[in-house]
Each structure stands twice: as structure tokens, then as C-alpha cells.
Coordinates of C-alpha atoms in Angstrom, one line a residue:
M1 CA -78.6 108.4 -17.5
S2 CA -76.0 105.8 -16.5
Y3 CA -77.0 105.2 -12.9
P4 CA -80.2 103.1 -12.4
A5 CA -81.1 104.5 -9.0
A6 CA -80.9 108.1 -10.3
A7 CA -82.9 107.1 -13.3
C8 CA -85.7 105.8 -11.1
R9 CA -85.8 108.9 -8.9
L10 CA -85.9 111.2 -11.9
S11 CA -88.2 109.0 -14.1
F12 CA -85.6 108.9 -16.8
S13 CA -85.1 105.7 -18.9
I14 CA -81.7 104.0 -19.3
R15 CA -80.4 104.6 -22.8
C16 CA -79.0 101.4 -24.3
V17 CA -75.8 102.3 -26.1
N18 CA -74.9 98.8 -27.2
G19 CA -78.4 97.3 -27.4
A20 CA -77.9 95.0 -24.4
L21 CA -81.0 93.8 -22.6
E22 CA -80.8 96.0 -19.5
R23 CA -84.1 97.3 -18.1
F24 CA -85.7 97.3 -14.7
A25 CA -89.0 98.5 -13.4
D26 CA -88.8 100.5 -10.1
P27 CA -91.2 98.7 -7.8
Q28 CA -91.3 101.3 -5.0
N29 CA -92.1 104.6 -6.8
V30 CA -95.6 105.5 -5.4
M31 CA -96.2 108.0 -8.2
E32 CA -95.5 105.5 -10.9
M33 CA -97.8 102.9 -9.3
A34 CA -100.6 105.5 -9.2
T35 CA -100.1 106.4 -12.9
R36 CA -99.4 102.9 -14.1
R37 CA -96.0 104.2 -15.4
S38 CA -92.6 102.6 -14.9
T39 CA -89.0 103.2 -15.5
P40 CA -87.7 100.6 -17.9
I41 CA -84.1 99.6 -17.1
A42 CA -84.1 95.8 -17.1
S43 CA -85.4 93.1 -19.5
T44 CA -86.2 90.5 -16.9
Y45 CA -85.9 90.1 -13.2
Y46 CA -86.0 86.9 -11.1
Q47 CA -86.1 87.1 -7.3
V48 CA -83.8 84.4 -5.9
R49 CA -84.7 83.1 -2.4
A50 CA -82.3 84.3 0.3
G51 CA -79.5 81.8 0.4
G52 CA -80.6 80.2 -2.8
D53 CA -77.9 81.4 -5.1
A54 CA -76.2 78.0 -5.4
A55 CA -79.5 76.3 -6.2
A56 CA -80.3 78.9 -8.9
L57 CA -76.9 78.6 -10.5
K58 CA -77.1 74.9 -10.5
G59 CA -80.6 75.2 -12.0
I60 CA -79.4 77.4 -14.9
A61 CA -76.5 75.0 -15.5
K62 CA -78.8 72.0 -15.4
A63 CA -81.2 73.6 -17.9
L64 CA -78.3 74.6 -20.1
L65 CA -77.1 70.9 -20.1
Q66 CA -80.6 69.8 -21.1
L67 CA -80.8 72.3 -23.9
E68 CA -77.5 70.8 -25.2
E69 CA -79.0 67.3 -25.1
E70 CA -82.2 68.5 -26.9
Q71 CA -80.8 70.9 -29.4
G72 CA -77.1 70.5 -29.6
N73 CA -74.5 73.2 -30.3
V74 CA -75.2 74.9 -26.9
L75 CA -72.0 74.1 -25.0
D76 CA -68.6 75.0 -26.3
H77 CA -67.2 71.5 -26.5
A78 CA -63.9 72.5 -28.1
F79 CA -63.2 75.0 -25.3
I80 CA -64.2 72.4 -22.6
A81 CA -61.9 69.7 -24.1
Q82 CA -58.9 72.0 -24.6
H83 CA -59.1 74.3 -21.6
T84 CA -60.9 72.6 -18.8
Q85 CA -60.9 69.5 -16.6
G86 CA -63.6 67.9 -14.4
F87 CA -66.6 68.5 -16.7
T88 CA -67.9 64.9 -16.6
A89 CA -68.2 64.9 -12.7
F90 CA -69.8 68.4 -12.9
A91 CA -72.4 67.2 -15.5
D92 CA -73.1 64.0 -13.5
D93 CA -73.8 66.0 -10.4
L94 CA -76.2 68.2 -12.4
H95 CA -78.1 65.2 -13.7
A96 CA -78.4 63.8 -10.2
T97 CA -79.8 67.0 -8.8
R98 CA -83.6 67.1 -8.7
W99 CA -85.6 70.0 -10.1
Q100 CA -87.9 69.8 -7.1
D101 CA -84.9 70.5 -4.8
I102 CA -83.6 73.3 -7.0
E103 CA -87.0 75.0 -7.1
Q104 CA -87.6 74.7 -3.4
E105 CA -84.2 76.2 -2.4
S106 CA -83.8 78.8 -5.2
G107 CA -87.4 80.1 -5.0
L108 CA -87.6 80.0 -8.8
T109 CA -89.5 77.7 -11.0
R110 CA -87.9 75.3 -13.5
E111 CA -89.5 77.4 -16.3
S112 CA -87.9 80.6 -15.1
L113 CA -84.4 79.0 -14.8
T114 CA -84.8 77.5 -18.2
Q115 CA -85.7 80.9 -19.6
V116 CA -82.4 82.3 -18.2
A117 CA -80.5 79.3 -19.6
A118 CA -82.1 79.9 -23.1
A119 CA -81.2 83.6 -23.0
Y120 CA -77.6 82.6 -22.0
A121 CA -77.4 80.0 -24.8
K122 CA -78.2 82.7 -27.4
S123 CA -75.6 85.1 -26.2
R124 CA -72.4 85.3 -28.2
A125 CA -70.5 86.7 -25.1
T126 CA -71.6 86.9 -21.5
I127 CA -70.4 88.8 -18.4
V128 CA -71.7 87.6 -15.1
T129 CA -71.5 90.2 -12.3
Y130 CA -72.0 89.4 -8.6
G131 CA -72.0 91.4 -5.3
M132 CA -70.8 90.8 -1.8
G133 CA -73.8 88.7 -0.9
I134 CA -72.4 85.9 -3.0
T135 CA -69.1 85.9 -1.2
Q136 CA -69.8 86.9 2.4
H137 CA -71.0 83.4 3.3
N138 CA -69.4 80.2 4.5
K139 CA -70.0 78.8 1.0
G140 CA -68.8 82.0 -0.7
T141 CA -66.0 80.3 -2.6
S142 CA -68.2 77.5 -3.8
N143 CA -70.8 80.1 -5.0
V144 CA -68.2 81.9 -7.1
R145 CA -66.9 78.7 -8.5
L146 CA -70.4 77.9 -9.7
I147 CA -70.5 81.2 -11.5
A148 CA -67.2 80.3 -13.1
D149 CA -68.6 76.8 -14.0
L150 CA -71.5 78.4 -15.8
L151 CA -69.2 80.6 -17.8
L152 CA -66.8 77.7 -18.7
M153 CA -69.7 75.7 -20.1
R154 CA -69.9 78.1 -23.0
G155 CA -66.3 79.3 -23.2
N156 CA -67.1 82.7 -21.7
I157 CA -63.7 83.2 -20.1
G158 CA -60.8 84.5 -22.2
K159 CA -62.7 86.1 -25.1
P160 CA -63.8 89.7 -25.7
G161 CA -67.0 90.8 -23.9
A162 CA -67.1 87.8 -21.6
G163 CA -66.0 86.9 -18.1
I164 CA -66.7 87.1 -14.4
C165 CA -67.0 90.5 -12.8
P166 CA -67.0 90.9 -9.0
L167 CA -68.6 94.1 -7.7
R168 CA -66.3 94.8 -4.7
G169 CA -67.3 96.6 -1.5
H170 CA -64.1 98.5 -1.1
S171 CA -62.1 100.9 -3.3
N172 CA -58.9 98.9 -3.3
V173 CA -59.6 95.4 -2.1
Q174 CA -58.4 94.0 -5.4
G175 CA -55.2 96.0 -5.3
N176 CA -54.4 94.8 -1.8
R177 CA -54.3 91.2 -2.9
T178 CA -52.3 92.0 -6.0
V179 CA -49.4 93.6 -4.0
G180 CA -49.3 90.7 -1.6
I181 CA -51.5 91.7 1.3
S182 CA -52.6 88.3 2.4
E183 CA -52.5 86.1 5.5
K184 CA -51.1 83.4 3.3
P185 CA -48.5 85.0 1.0
S186 CA -47.0 82.7 -1.6
A187 CA -43.4 81.4 -1.3
A188 CA -42.6 83.1 -4.6
F189 CA -43.8 86.5 -3.2
L190 CA -41.8 86.1 0.0
D191 CA -38.7 85.1 -1.9
S192 CA -39.0 88.2 -4.1
L193 CA -39.7 90.4 -1.1
Q194 CA -36.6 89.1 0.6
R195 CA -34.4 89.6 -2.5
V196 CA -35.6 93.2 -3.1
M197 CA -35.8 94.5 0.5
G198 CA -33.0 92.6 2.1
I199 CA -35.1 91.4 5.0
T200 CA -36.1 87.9 6.1
P201 CA -40.0 87.8 6.2
P202 CA -41.8 85.3 8.4
R203 CA -42.8 82.2 6.5
H204 CA -45.7 80.9 8.7
H205 CA -49.2 81.9 7.7
G206 CA -51.2 84.4 9.6
H207 CA -55.0 84.8 10.3
D208 CA -57.8 85.9 8.2
A209 CA -60.5 88.1 9.9
V210 CA -62.5 85.2 11.4
K211 CA -59.4 83.3 12.6
A212 CA -58.0 86.6 14.0
L213 CA -61.1 87.0 16.1
E214 CA -61.0 83.4 17.2
A215 CA -57.4 83.9 18.3
M216 CA -58.4 87.0 20.2
I217 CA -61.2 85.1 22.0
A218 CA -58.9 82.3 22.9
G219 CA -56.3 84.8 24.2
D220 CA -53.7 83.8 21.7
A221 CA -53.7 87.2 20.0
K222 CA -52.7 90.2 22.2
A223 CA -52.6 93.1 19.8
L224 CA -54.6 94.3 16.8
I225 CA -53.6 97.0 14.3
C226 CA -56.4 98.1 11.9
L227 CA -55.6 100.0 8.8
G228 CA -59.1 101.4 8.5
G229 CA -62.3 99.4 8.8
N230 CA -64.8 98.7 11.6
F231 CA -63.5 95.3 12.6
A232 CA -65.7 94.4 15.6
V233 CA -68.9 95.6 14.0
A234 CA -68.2 93.8 10.7
M235 CA -68.0 90.5 12.6
P236 CA -71.4 88.8 12.8
D237 CA -71.1 87.6 16.4
H238 CA -70.9 90.9 18.4
E239 CA -71.5 89.1 21.7
R240 CA -68.0 87.5 21.4
A241 CA -66.3 90.1 19.2
F242 CA -66.8 93.1 21.5
P243 CA -65.4 91.5 24.7
A244 CA -62.5 90.0 22.6
M245 CA -61.6 93.6 21.5
R246 CA -61.7 94.8 25.1
G247 CA -59.5 91.9 26.2
L248 CA -56.5 92.9 24.0
E249 CA -53.3 94.3 25.4
L250 CA -53.0 96.8 22.6
S251 CA -55.2 98.0 19.8
V252 CA -54.3 100.6 17.1
H253 CA -56.7 102.1 14.6
V254 CA -55.8 104.1 11.6
G255 CA -58.9 105.7 10.2
T256 CA -60.5 108.7 8.5
K257 CA -63.5 108.8 10.8
L258 CA -64.5 107.4 14.2
N259 CA -66.5 104.2 14.5
R260 CA -67.8 101.9 17.1
S261 CA -64.7 99.6 17.1
H262 CA -62.7 102.5 18.3
L263 CA -64.8 102.6 21.5
L264 CA -63.9 99.0 22.3
T265 CA -60.8 100.0 24.1
A266 CA -58.0 97.5 25.0
K267 CA -55.6 98.0 27.9
E268 CA -53.9 100.5 25.6
T269 CA -55.7 101.9 22.5
F270 CA -54.4 104.4 20.0
I271 CA -56.6 106.1 17.4
L272 CA -54.5 107.6 14.6
P273 CA -56.5 109.8 12.2
C274 CA -55.2 109.9 8.7
L275 CA -55.8 111.8 5.4
G276 CA -58.7 110.6 3.3
R277 CA -58.2 109.9 -0.4
T278 CA -59.9 113.2 -1.4
E279 CA -57.5 115.3 0.7
L280 CA -54.2 116.8 -0.5
D281 CA -51.2 114.8 0.4
L282 CA -48.0 116.8 0.5
Q283 CA -44.6 115.2 1.3
A284 CA -41.0 116.4 0.9
S285 CA -41.0 115.9 -2.9
G286 CA -44.4 117.6 -3.4
R287 CA -48.0 116.4 -4.1
Q288 CA -48.4 112.7 -3.8
S289 CA -50.7 110.1 -5.4
I290 CA -51.5 106.6 -4.4
T291 CA -52.6 103.8 -6.8
V292 CA -55.8 101.7 -6.8
E293 CA -56.9 98.7 -8.7
D294 CA -60.5 98.2 -9.7
S295 CA -62.4 95.0 -10.2
M296 CA -61.5 95.1 -13.9
S297 CA -57.8 94.9 -13.0
M298 CA -57.3 98.5 -14.1
V299 CA -54.6 100.3 -12.0
H300 CA -54.6 104.1 -11.9
A301 CA -53.4 106.9 -9.7
S302 CA -55.5 108.6 -7.1
S303 CA -54.6 112.1 -5.8
G304 CA -56.6 114.2 -3.4
K305 CA -57.3 117.9 -4.0
L306 CA -59.2 119.1 -0.9
K307 CA -57.6 121.0 2.0
P308 CA -56.9 118.5 4.8
A309 CA -59.3 118.6 7.8
S310 CA -56.3 119.4 10.0
P311 CA -52.7 120.3 9.3
M312 CA -51.7 117.6 11.8
L313 CA -53.1 114.8 9.7
R314 CA -50.6 112.3 8.3
S315 CA -51.1 110.0 5.3
E316 CA -51.5 106.3 5.7
P317 CA -48.0 105.6 4.2
A318 CA -46.5 108.2 6.6
I319 CA -48.2 106.6 9.6
V320 CA -47.1 103.1 8.7
A321 CA -43.5 104.3 8.0
G322 CA -43.5 106.2 11.2
L323 CA -44.6 103.2 13.2
A324 CA -42.0 101.1 11.5
K325 CA -39.2 103.6 12.1
A326 CA -40.1 104.0 15.8
T327 CA -40.5 100.2 16.4
L328 CA -37.5 99.0 14.3
P329 CA -34.7 101.5 14.8
A330 CA -32.1 99.1 13.3
S331 CA -34.2 98.4 10.2
K332 CA -32.4 98.0 6.8
V333 CA -35.3 100.0 5.2
D334 CA -35.0 103.8 5.0
W335 CA -38.7 104.5 5.8
Q336 CA -38.4 108.3 5.7
Y337 CA -36.8 108.1 2.2
L338 CA -39.8 106.1 1.0
V339 CA -42.4 108.5 2.4
E340 CA -40.8 111.5 0.9
D341 CA -41.8 110.3 -2.6
Y342 CA -44.3 107.6 -3.2
D343 CA -42.7 106.9 -6.6
R344 CA -39.9 105.2 -4.6
I345 CA -42.5 102.8 -3.0
R346 CA -43.8 102.0 -6.4
D347 CA -40.3 101.3 -7.7
L348 CA -39.9 98.6 -5.0
I349 CA -43.3 97.1 -6.0
E350 CA -42.2 97.0 -9.6
Q351 CA -39.0 95.1 -8.6
T352 CA -41.0 92.7 -6.4
I353 CA -44.2 91.8 -8.2
P354 CA -44.5 90.7 -11.9
G355 CA -46.8 92.8 -14.0
F356 CA -45.7 96.2 -12.6
E357 CA -43.1 97.0 -15.2
N358 CA -42.7 100.8 -15.8
Y359 CA -45.1 101.3 -13.0
N360 CA -44.7 105.0 -12.4
Q361 CA -44.7 105.8 -16.1
R362 CA -47.9 103.8 -16.8
I363 CA -50.0 105.2 -14.0
R364 CA -49.5 108.7 -15.4
H365 CA -51.3 107.7 -18.6
P366 CA -55.0 108.7 -18.6
G367 CA -57.0 105.7 -17.2
G368 CA -53.8 103.9 -16.0
F369 CA -53.1 100.4 -17.2
R370 CA -54.4 96.9 -17.0
M371 CA -52.7 94.3 -14.9
P372 CA -52.1 91.0 -16.7
L373 CA -54.7 88.4 -15.8
P374 CA -53.8 84.9 -17.1
P375 CA -57.4 83.6 -17.7
T376 CA -58.0 86.5 -20.1
E377 CA -55.3 84.9 -22.3
R378 CA -56.7 81.4 -21.6
I379 CA -53.7 80.6 -19.4
W380 CA -54.8 78.7 -16.4
P381 CA -52.4 78.9 -13.3
T382 CA -53.5 75.6 -11.8
A383 CA -51.8 72.4 -11.1
T384 CA -53.1 70.8 -14.3
G385 CA -52.7 73.9 -16.4
K386 CA -56.5 73.9 -17.1
A387 CA -59.6 75.5 -15.6
M388 CA -61.2 73.2 -13.1
F389 CA -65.0 72.6 -13.0
S390 CA -66.3 72.2 -9.5
V391 CA -69.0 70.0 -7.9
F392 CA -71.3 71.6 -5.4
K393 CA -73.0 68.8 -3.6
G394 CA -76.7 69.3 -3.1
V395 CA -78.4 72.7 -3.3
H396 CA -78.3 74.0 0.3
E397 CA -76.0 76.9 1.2
N398 CA -77.3 77.0 4.7
V399 CA -78.0 74.5 7.4
V400 CA -81.6 73.4 7.0
V401 CA -83.6 74.4 10.2
E402 CA -87.3 73.6 10.5
G403 CA -89.8 75.2 12.8
E404 CA -92.8 77.5 12.6
D405 CA -91.0 80.4 14.3
V406 CA -87.8 80.0 12.2
M407 CA -87.4 82.6 9.5
R408 CA -84.5 83.4 7.1
L409 CA -82.7 86.6 8.0
V410 CA -81.0 88.7 5.3
T411 CA -79.0 91.8 6.0
L412 CA -78.4 94.5 3.4
R413 CA -77.1 98.0 2.9
S414 CA -79.3 101.0 3.3
H415 CA -79.2 104.5 2.0
D416 CA -76.5 106.7 3.5
Q417 CA -74.5 103.7 4.5
Y418 CA -71.2 102.4 3.1
N419 CA -70.2 99.0 4.4
T420 CA -70.2 99.4 8.2
T421 CA -70.1 103.2 8.1
I422 CA -73.4 104.9 8.8
Y423 CA -73.6 108.5 7.6
A424 CA -77.2 109.2 8.7
M425 CA -80.1 107.5 10.4
D426 CA -82.5 107.9 7.4
D427 CA -83.0 105.2 4.8
R428 CA -85.2 107.0 2.2
Y429 CA -85.0 104.0 -0.1
R430 CA -87.3 102.1 2.2
G431 CA -89.1 105.0 4.0
V432 CA -87.3 104.6 7.3
F433 CA -86.4 107.8 9.1
G434 CA -84.5 108.4 12.4
R435 CA -83.4 104.8 13.1
R436 CA -81.7 101.8 11.7
D437 CA -82.9 99.0 14.0
V438 CA -85.8 97.9 11.7
L439 CA -86.9 94.5 10.5
F440 CA -89.0 94.1 7.3
M441 CA -91.4 91.2 7.3
N442 CA -94.2 90.0 5.0
E443 CA -97.6 91.0 6.5
Q444 CA -98.7 87.3 6.4
D445 CA -95.7 86.3 8.5
M446 CA -96.4 89.1 10.9
A447 CA -100.0 88.0 11.3
A448 CA -98.9 84.3 11.8
Q449 CA -96.5 85.5 14.6
G450 CA -99.0 87.7 16.2
L451 CA -96.9 90.8 15.5
E452 CA -98.0 94.3 14.6
H453 CA -96.2 97.2 12.9
G454 CA -93.9 98.8 15.4
D455 CA -93.6 95.9 17.8
R456 CA -90.2 95.3 19.3
V457 CA -88.8 91.8 18.7
D458 CA -85.8 89.9 19.8
I459 CA -83.9 87.8 17.2
H460 CA -82.0 84.6 18.2
T461 CA -80.1 82.2 16.0
A462 CA -82.0 78.9 15.3
L463 CA -78.9 77.1 14.2
P464 CA -78.4 73.9 16.1
G465 CA -75.6 74.1 18.7
K466 CA -75.4 77.8 18.4
R467 CA -76.6 80.6 20.7
A468 CA -76.3 84.2 19.7
D469 CA -78.6 87.2 19.8
A470 CA -78.8 89.5 16.8
G471 CA -80.4 92.2 18.9
R472 CA -83.8 93.9 19.4
Y473 CA -85.5 95.5 16.5
H474 CA -88.7 97.3 15.5
G475 CA -90.9 95.3 13.2
G476 CA -92.3 96.7 10.0
G477 CA -94.7 95.1 7.5
L478 CA -94.2 94.6 3.8
R479 CA -97.1 93.5 1.8
H480 CA -95.1 91.6 -0.8
C481 CA -91.6 91.5 0.6
A482 CA -89.8 90.9 -2.7
G483 CA -92.1 88.1 -3.7
H484 CA -91.4 85.7 -0.8
R485 CA -93.7 84.9 2.2
R486 CA -91.0 83.9 4.6
R487 CA -88.3 86.5 4.5
L488 CA -87.0 88.9 7.1
L489 CA -84.8 91.9 6.2
S490 CA -82.4 94.0 8.2
G491 CA -79.2 96.1 8.2
S492 CA -75.5 94.4 5.8
Q493 CA -75.4 91.3 3.6
R494 CA -75.2 87.9 5.2
A495 CA -77.9 85.2 5.4
G496 CA -78.9 82.8 8.2
A497 CA -81.7 81.3 10.1
A498 CA -83.3 83.2 12.9
E499 CA -86.2 82.8 15.3
L500 CA -88.4 85.6 16.8
S501 CA -89.7 86.3 20.2
G502 CA -92.0 89.2 20.9

């Protein structure tokens, strides 16, 4: 078995091919608890407090630094000296950070964090993986930099079997950035685009998702075009996002399925259904394939085989090209020519962006090809030419809010859910059926709040100077709630402070 969730359901053990320490005991299988059996698929497991990732990472780094001082030969001093900058400031900050604060914020003991550091110190090569909960946060960049700092301490970037591995939430988010889809494209990319396409691209920066919503709220943005996604629902503040969507002059949605954002109609709203990646895409030159890039920088072709849901469906490239052709009749770009054969689009990408040499030839090889990534060759594209250690001041990712009624809210994905797309109302992972508006609380917290299973509760932000309602939910008790007394769980992946009212 290669899929842990499937292994737990079928009571199969994970088979270690390379001897790595990867085991985990399924804590929710009632049959296993009754028979005192477990499914071993992880060697150790430490439950980090919600919002305590930075504190935990600093704790591991601090423990690693202390192991170096006690034992020596733990840090890769040659790598640090040759390839990095800023280590002294980084180490000074770790020394100044108190273990008491690290333990309080991370939810882990000094002993546990030292155990992790000791295991890391023994590893010849280490890969650190992380999910979207690390990044979907106002300190997301700082969190990722702390992971990179931890790897830099032992030279675990730019050598076989080592590095940082983000587990993305979308099939092609990595590839989007690689080909220049950014609200802040570089001058070099824009120069290359102008040279190849013969157009003059705008040089001013655009908006990211949050800034786009702020512009919509302020009335500075009048139109929104969404290539997929569920924009309004993905925003944390629905009370402001939903009216902002309705206040637009124009909204256009290209999607494979309907979602709630489509219902937030502007003065004019167009919903343009498109082919999914599993559906056959036939153009003038025949069957087409698109390309995707995974989190390991591997680029490969993707071609659908299923009969389209409707003969009227168009592909995403065809829709974008059609919009461009209708909007820009005097354009220098022959949009129809590009749509007839996607190889022609890839030829232009090859001419515009470094690393795509022989693009069409290489994607036809089994498994595709790997994009060049400078740090894997220990080439650091920074102002100093070296990897930069960072300093995360303190241990708090979130604003500290005190109060008996204040709890920490975490949102997470459920079964039959992909990002903001809900396929069914049942979450069999957690025994919830027929609904999604459910909060999980520790039974001790429920008793302290005077709540009972099934009560309806309203959630409001407790952040100072803020006022937002997260909605009304049905409460449900958890006896051990992942090892923490004060934790509250509900529906995608962001953390924040919340207060309850019955």
C-alpha cells in the first residue's frame, strides 16, 4: 500500500521500501481500538498546537543549536560559511527565545522538540514537507522561511535526497508561476514577452487575491475574470466578499462546475463552462494536451480521454483565445492559429522563458522533464548570491487574545471536499453525515461553556478592532480533540481566534 488513508481503512501496513521511519497509528478506527490493534505507518507523531508552527520550528532549531554546542559536528559549518548569510543573527535570536514561550505556543515540550532535533541531527539527508496550513496565513512566508532555515543549518538543500517539499492544493499552481502568471511579473519576463509577442505589456503591478478583494470593496475594481476557482468563498471574510462581488459591473467565470461564487451576480455575469482535464480536447490539428508542473518541478503532458459532457464545451485555451479575439480585433497575435495546435503555444513559451528548451519534444518523454531549479545546484538567485537565514521575532504567529470565551479556530478539509469544492455532505472521516456546518470541541471546553452536543452556536472574531461573523454551526464533542483542551475545528485551513455565543 502506498496511500496511508487507504491502509488505515483496509488495516494494511505501509511497506517501507527504503527503510525510512514512516509509520502512523490510526487513532479513529473503532475496531482497532476494541482489539488493541493499530496500523503502523509512522515512527513518531507530535501534535503541534494550532498556530504554533513557527514556535515548533524555532524550538527544533534551538535544540539543534544546543546539540551542536554540547556535541559538535551537528551543523554543516562548511555549507553555512560558503553558501549562506545571516546565520549569526539567526542563532542569536534562537538563543534569546525562551523555552517556556516555545512550549506554550507550540503545545510541545522541550523534550519532544529535542527528540525531533536529535533525529534530524542523525539524518544524512532530510526532506521537509509542508501543507497549505503553513502558507495560508499572514505569516505564511515567514513560516516557510523557518523551514528553509532549519534545512540550511545542516546543508540539506542542494544535495541528493534533501530539500523542501510543498504539498500544493492545486494541480498546476506551481506551473502557473513558472510561466509568469503573477500580479508582480519581473522586468526580465516582461521584456522577453514583449520581444517574442511584439506587444507592449503593462509594467505596473496588479493585485493578489486579497488586494483584489480590497479594490472591489473600495469600488476601484469594476470587473473580475476568474479562470476557475471559487473566489468569494475562498476569502475568509464573506460578509464583505459577497457584497463586493455583487457590486461589480462585470464578472466572468470559466469553470468545470457550478459553485457559490457564480451565484453572486454582478450587473452582468457570464458563466463559461469549459472542458475538464479528463475530457477529450479536439482542435483543428487533432487531440490536444496541456502541460502541468508538480511540486517537484516535473513538467509533463496531460491529455483527457473521456467524452466531453457536451459537444458545445470549449477548452480553457479556446475560451481565453476567443475572448481575446473578440475584445482585441486589431491584435498582433493570431489567437485562432494558437488554439488550433497547442504545440504552437508551447513554442512561444519556449522562446519566452528560460528552461523550456525543446519543450514539445521533452513533454513527450515518459514522465516529462524537470525544470531547472537553481538551489538544487547550490546556486542562490539572491542579491548576495547566497541563501539568506531569516529571523522570526518572538514565537507568535497570531495576535494574542485573552479571555475565557476565546478559543482558537482551525478550519480543515473534510472527506469528499477538494479546496472549496464540496462533492457531498458526508464526512465519513469524522462520522458527520448530511451536513458540513459542524464544530468539533473538546468535551471539557463544551462543559465550561455550558454547551451540549448538537447545540447551535454563533462564532465571532475576538481579534481587537475586528468584527466578523464566521457563521452559525452545530457543536459536537470530542473527548480528546487531538490532544489539546482548547481547540475548535471546522471546515478549510486557516487559524484565528474566535469567541462563542450560544
